[in-house]
């Protein structure tokens, strides 16, 4: 199944390292990040899970729940997590789905047969509180993900959900933003009475609204 931006994130019930989870119920009103790993006891995945565990407070601050997945079963994840705690310095502090029957992997199109018939690729999905898919990225197995980039996108998504703005290239929280293309100057005067800088009629810049 192909999952596209704006689609409702497929719901599922799955065994995880923190018990059985019904995905939508577990998400509740929170944002979510669902990310897949090719396989347990592999080096890149080990570093990724350790890193996400270390920066989990950053996800918590943004009201984002994180959940990992691989096609290995939960008892394998549990053994692997001991290694992750030992080698990465932080125990895995979020649920990991044991997707041995590949139900979730198939729902989210996480198996790309030209990469591997059996292992999931490195997928990342950001899901909004409305349960819609806000971002999906697919990385090759050999490239560890940049989870700071995922946090950066969440900052942008949460800002642009609140204000009619967009964020420029490489934007980070606190930097100037752009007035959305669909906003007329007349509407912008009401929305942003503090004013903005017109670089071009289609490129209007203002300090990040609070
Ligand atoms: C890794 O996590 O290191 C990995 C997993 C599958 C294929 C290649 C690398």
Tab-separated table of C-alpha atoms and ligand atoms in Angstrom:
chain	number	residue	atom	x	y	z
A	1	UNK	CA	0.000	0.000	0.000
A	2	UNK	CA	1.350	3.452	-0.874
A	3	UNK	CA	1.046	6.015	1.876
A	4	UNK	CA	1.081	9.605	0.657
A	5	UNK	CA	1.168	13.000	2.318
A	6	UNK	CA	-2.290	13.914	3.585
A	7	UNK	CA	-3.461	10.289	3.770
A	8	UNK	CA	-4.761	9.006	7.076
A	9	UNK	CA	-1.963	6.993	8.687
A	10	UNK	CA	-3.058	3.351	8.474
A	11	UNK	CA	-4.218	2.107	11.864
A	12	UNK	CA	-3.018	-1.218	13.261
A	13	UNK	CA	-2.722	-3.260	16.401
A	14	UNK	CA	0.746	-4.670	16.980
A	15	UNK	CA	2.974	-6.315	19.571
A	16	UNK	CA	5.650	-3.938	20.842
A	17	UNK	CA	8.336	-3.907	23.494
A	18	UNK	CA	5.860	-1.942	25.625
A	19	UNK	CA	2.917	-4.315	25.126
A	20	UNK	CA	0.211	-4.490	22.481
A	21	UNK	CA	-0.524	-1.106	20.954
A	22	UNK	CA	-3.426	0.111	18.891
A	23	UNK	CA	-1.672	2.800	16.905
A	24	UNK	CA	-4.356	5.489	16.680
A	25	UNK	CA	-5.396	4.983	20.300
A	26	UNK	CA	-1.766	5.117	21.417
A	27	UNK	CA	-1.192	8.353	19.470
A	28	UNK	CA	-4.202	10.009	21.095
A	29	UNK	CA	-3.942	13.767	20.570
A	30	UNK	CA	-0.157	13.660	20.073
A	31	UNK	CA	1.975	13.979	16.996
A	32	UNK	CA	3.777	10.768	16.061
A	33	UNK	CA	6.980	9.556	14.419
A	34	UNK	CA	6.946	6.001	13.090
A	35	UNK	CA	10.282	4.754	11.779
A	36	UNK	CA	11.426	1.389	10.496
A	37	UNK	CA	14.737	-0.489	10.673
A	38	UNK	CA	16.004	-3.150	8.325
A	39	UNK	CA	16.932	-5.662	10.971
A	40	UNK	CA	17.826	-6.192	14.631
A	41	UNK	CA	21.467	-6.464	15.724
A	42	UNK	CA	22.739	-4.312	12.864
A	43	UNK	CA	25.229	-1.493	13.383
A	44	UNK	CA	23.586	1.564	11.809
A	45	UNK	CA	20.230	0.781	13.432
A	46	UNK	CA	21.943	0.403	16.803
A	47	UNK	CA	23.315	3.945	16.576
A	48	UNK	CA	19.976	5.336	15.358
A	49	UNK	CA	17.976	3.848	18.211
A	50	UNK	CA	20.526	5.036	20.758
A	51	UNK	CA	20.389	8.547	19.315
A	52	UNK	CA	16.587	8.706	19.291
A	53	UNK	CA	16.537	7.470	22.903
A	54	UNK	CA	19.002	10.223	23.837
A	55	UNK	CA	16.970	13.024	22.239
A	56	UNK	CA	13.546	11.680	23.295
A	57	UNK	CA	13.069	14.680	25.649
A	58	UNK	CA	13.105	16.858	22.502
A	59	UNK	CA	10.223	14.823	21.049
A	60	UNK	CA	8.373	14.952	24.396
A	61	UNK	CA	8.736	18.751	24.481
A	62	UNK	CA	6.994	18.924	21.111
A	63	UNK	CA	4.200	16.506	22.130
A	64	UNK	CA	5.500	13.840	19.735
A	65	UNK	CA	5.383	10.104	20.458
A	66	UNK	CA	8.054	7.997	18.746
A	67	UNK	CA	7.745	4.344	17.816
A	68	UNK	CA	10.226	2.108	15.978
A	69	UNK	CA	9.704	-1.040	13.942
A	70	UNK	CA	11.557	-3.905	12.412
A	71	UNK	CA	10.393	-7.216	11.031
A	72	UNK	CA	12.091	-9.075	13.864
A	73	UNK	CA	9.922	-10.182	16.794
A	74	UNK	CA	9.623	-8.414	20.140
A	75	UNK	CA	11.790	-10.933	22.041
A	76	UNK	CA	14.614	-10.212	19.592
A	77	UNK	CA	14.135	-6.430	20.064
A	78	UNK	CA	14.358	-6.933	23.822
A	79	UNK	CA	17.688	-8.753	23.564
A	80	UNK	CA	19.011	-6.132	21.138
A	81	UNK	CA	17.939	-3.283	23.428
A	82	UNK	CA	20.379	-4.527	26.078
A	83	UNK	CA	23.199	-4.041	23.539
A	84	UNK	CA	21.880	-0.587	22.607
A	85	UNK	CA	21.829	0.519	26.242
A	86	UNK	CA	25.343	-0.856	26.727
A	87	UNK	CA	26.921	0.617	23.583
A	88	UNK	CA	24.948	3.851	23.067
A	89	UNK	CA	24.632	4.925	26.692
A	90	UNK	CA	20.850	5.366	26.748
A	91	UNK	CA	18.272	2.596	27.055
A	92	UNK	CA	15.584	2.556	24.366
A	93	UNK	CA	12.761	4.525	25.991
A	94	UNK	CA	10.015	4.190	23.382
A	95	UNK	CA	8.137	1.184	21.963
A	96	UNK	CA	9.548	-0.960	19.182
A	97	UNK	CA	7.065	-2.877	17.042
A	98	UNK	CA	7.864	-6.540	16.405
A	99	UNK	CA	6.465	-6.783	12.896
A	100	UNK	CA	7.294	-10.425	12.250
A	101	UNK	CA	4.158	-10.905	10.101
A	102	UNK	CA	5.041	-7.691	8.162
A	103	UNK	CA	1.522	-6.372	8.632
A	104	UNK	CA	2.615	-2.821	9.501
A	105	UNK	CA	5.500	-2.875	7.002
A	106	UNK	CA	3.058	-3.700	4.230
A	107	UNK	CA	0.491	-1.129	5.369
A	108	UNK	CA	3.180	1.577	5.195
A	109	UNK	CA	5.013	0.209	2.132
A	110	UNK	CA	8.218	-0.217	4.127
A	111	UNK	CA	9.491	-3.183	2.112
A	112	UNK	CA	11.010	-2.164	-1.207
A	113	UNK	CA	11.725	-5.380	-3.103
A	114	UNK	CA	14.486	-3.825	-5.221
A	115	UNK	CA	16.329	-3.042	-1.980
A	116	UNK	CA	15.398	-6.236	-0.118
A	117	UNK	CA	12.550	-8.750	-0.256
A	118	UNK	CA	12.628	-9.359	3.460
A	119	UNK	CA	13.982	-6.330	5.314
A	120	UNK	CA	12.261	-3.002	5.811
A	121	UNK	CA	13.961	0.077	4.416
A	122	UNK	CA	14.618	3.073	6.671
A	123	UNK	CA	11.247	4.790	6.473
A	124	UNK	CA	10.204	7.756	8.575
A	125	UNK	CA	6.655	9.039	8.863
A	126	UNK	CA	5.556	12.102	10.787
A	127	UNK	CA	1.892	11.938	11.704
A	128	UNK	CA	-0.167	14.918	12.878
A	129	UNK	CA	-2.701	14.947	15.712
A	130	UNK	CA	-5.343	14.642	12.961
A	131	UNK	CA	-3.705	11.247	12.125
A	132	UNK	CA	-2.696	12.497	8.675
A	133	UNK	CA	0.723	11.796	7.191
A	134	UNK	CA	2.712	15.055	7.256
A	135	UNK	CA	6.082	13.741	6.042
A	136	UNK	CA	7.519	10.529	4.688
A	137	UNK	CA	11.172	9.915	3.876
A	138	UNK	CA	12.876	6.739	2.732
A	139	UNK	CA	16.583	6.203	3.336
A	140	UNK	CA	18.751	3.365	2.110
A	141	UNK	CA	19.826	0.763	4.656
A	142	UNK	CA	23.429	1.943	4.595
A	143	UNK	CA	22.655	5.555	5.595
A	144	UNK	CA	21.771	6.398	9.170
A	145	UNK	CA	19.069	9.014	9.482
A	146	UNK	CA	19.464	12.594	10.706
A	147	UNK	CA	16.931	12.764	13.536
A	148	UNK	CA	17.759	16.418	14.181
A	149	UNK	CA	16.282	17.024	10.735
A	150	UNK	CA	13.118	15.209	11.823
A	151	UNK	CA	12.866	17.550	14.841
A	152	UNK	CA	13.452	20.524	12.541
A	153	UNK	CA	10.603	19.433	10.262
A	154	UNK	CA	8.338	18.930	13.278
A	155	UNK	CA	9.102	22.511	14.364
A	156	UNK	CA	8.177	23.719	10.895
A	157	UNK	CA	5.017	21.607	10.736
A	158	UNK	CA	3.855	22.751	14.155
A	159	UNK	CA	4.530	26.392	13.308
A	160	UNK	CA	2.832	26.271	9.912
A	161	UNK	CA	-0.170	24.461	11.429
A	162	UNK	CA	-0.675	27.526	13.624
A	163	UNK	CA	0.253	30.433	11.353
A	164	UNK	CA	-0.169	30.987	7.603
A	165	UNK	CA	3.577	30.921	7.014
A	166	UNK	CA	6.130	28.660	5.355
A	167	UNK	CA	9.739	28.074	6.351
A	168	UNK	CA	12.701	28.662	4.028
A	169	UNK	CA	15.631	26.406	3.192
A	170	UNK	CA	17.501	25.121	6.238
A	171	UNK	CA	15.226	27.105	8.561
A	172	UNK	CA	15.490	26.375	12.246
A	173	UNK	CA	13.234	27.441	15.078
A	174	UNK	CA	13.502	31.169	15.765
A	175	UNK	CA	14.621	32.240	12.288
A	176	UNK	CA	12.656	34.386	9.847
A	177	UNK	CA	9.767	32.781	7.972
A	178	UNK	CA	7.907	33.394	4.728
A	179	UNK	CA	4.286	34.439	4.259
A	180	UNK	CA	2.423	31.592	2.544
A	181	UNK	CA	1.948	32.017	-1.212
A	182	UNK	CA	-1.845	31.732	-0.891
A	183	UNK	CA	-2.028	34.731	1.473
A	184	UNK	CA	-2.799	38.041	-0.273
A	185	UNK	CA	-1.150	41.266	0.906
A	186	UNK	CA	-4.556	42.391	2.233
A	187	UNK	CA	-4.954	39.235	4.304
A	188	UNK	CA	-1.334	39.450	5.409
A	189	UNK	CA	-1.977	42.969	6.801
A	190	UNK	CA	-4.580	41.465	9.139
A	191	UNK	CA	-2.565	38.362	9.986
A	192	UNK	CA	0.780	40.084	10.461
A	193	UNK	CA	0.083	43.681	11.557
A	194	UNK	CA	3.728	44.024	12.602
A	195	UNK	CA	4.575	44.028	8.868
A	196	UNK	CA	7.020	42.140	6.687
A	197	UNK	CA	9.784	42.706	4.176
A	198	UNK	CA	8.864	42.278	0.509
A	199	UNK	CA	11.937	40.870	-1.260
A	200	UNK	CA	9.786	40.047	-4.319
A	201	UNK	CA	5.990	40.183	-4.452
A	202	UNK	CA	6.024	36.384	-3.999
A	203	UNK	CA	8.779	36.384	-1.348
A	204	UNK	CA	7.620	38.142	1.800
A	205	UNK	CA	9.727	37.618	4.910
A	206	UNK	CA	8.928	38.260	8.546
A	207	UNK	CA	10.198	37.288	11.973
A	208	UNK	CA	8.846	33.964	13.222
A	209	UNK	CA	5.455	34.569	14.863
A	210	UNK	CA	5.162	33.343	18.465
B	1	LIG	C1	22.671	-1.475	9.599
B	1	LIG	O1	21.830	-1.110	10.382
B	1	LIG	O2	23.849	-1.304	9.809
B	1	LIG	C2	22.280	-2.151	8.306
B	1	LIG	C3	21.152	-2.928	8.248
B	1	LIG	C4	20.833	-3.580	7.062
B	1	LIG	C5	21.628	-3.415	5.950
B	1	LIG	C6	22.757	-2.601	6.020
B	1	LIG	C7	23.084	-1.960	7.197
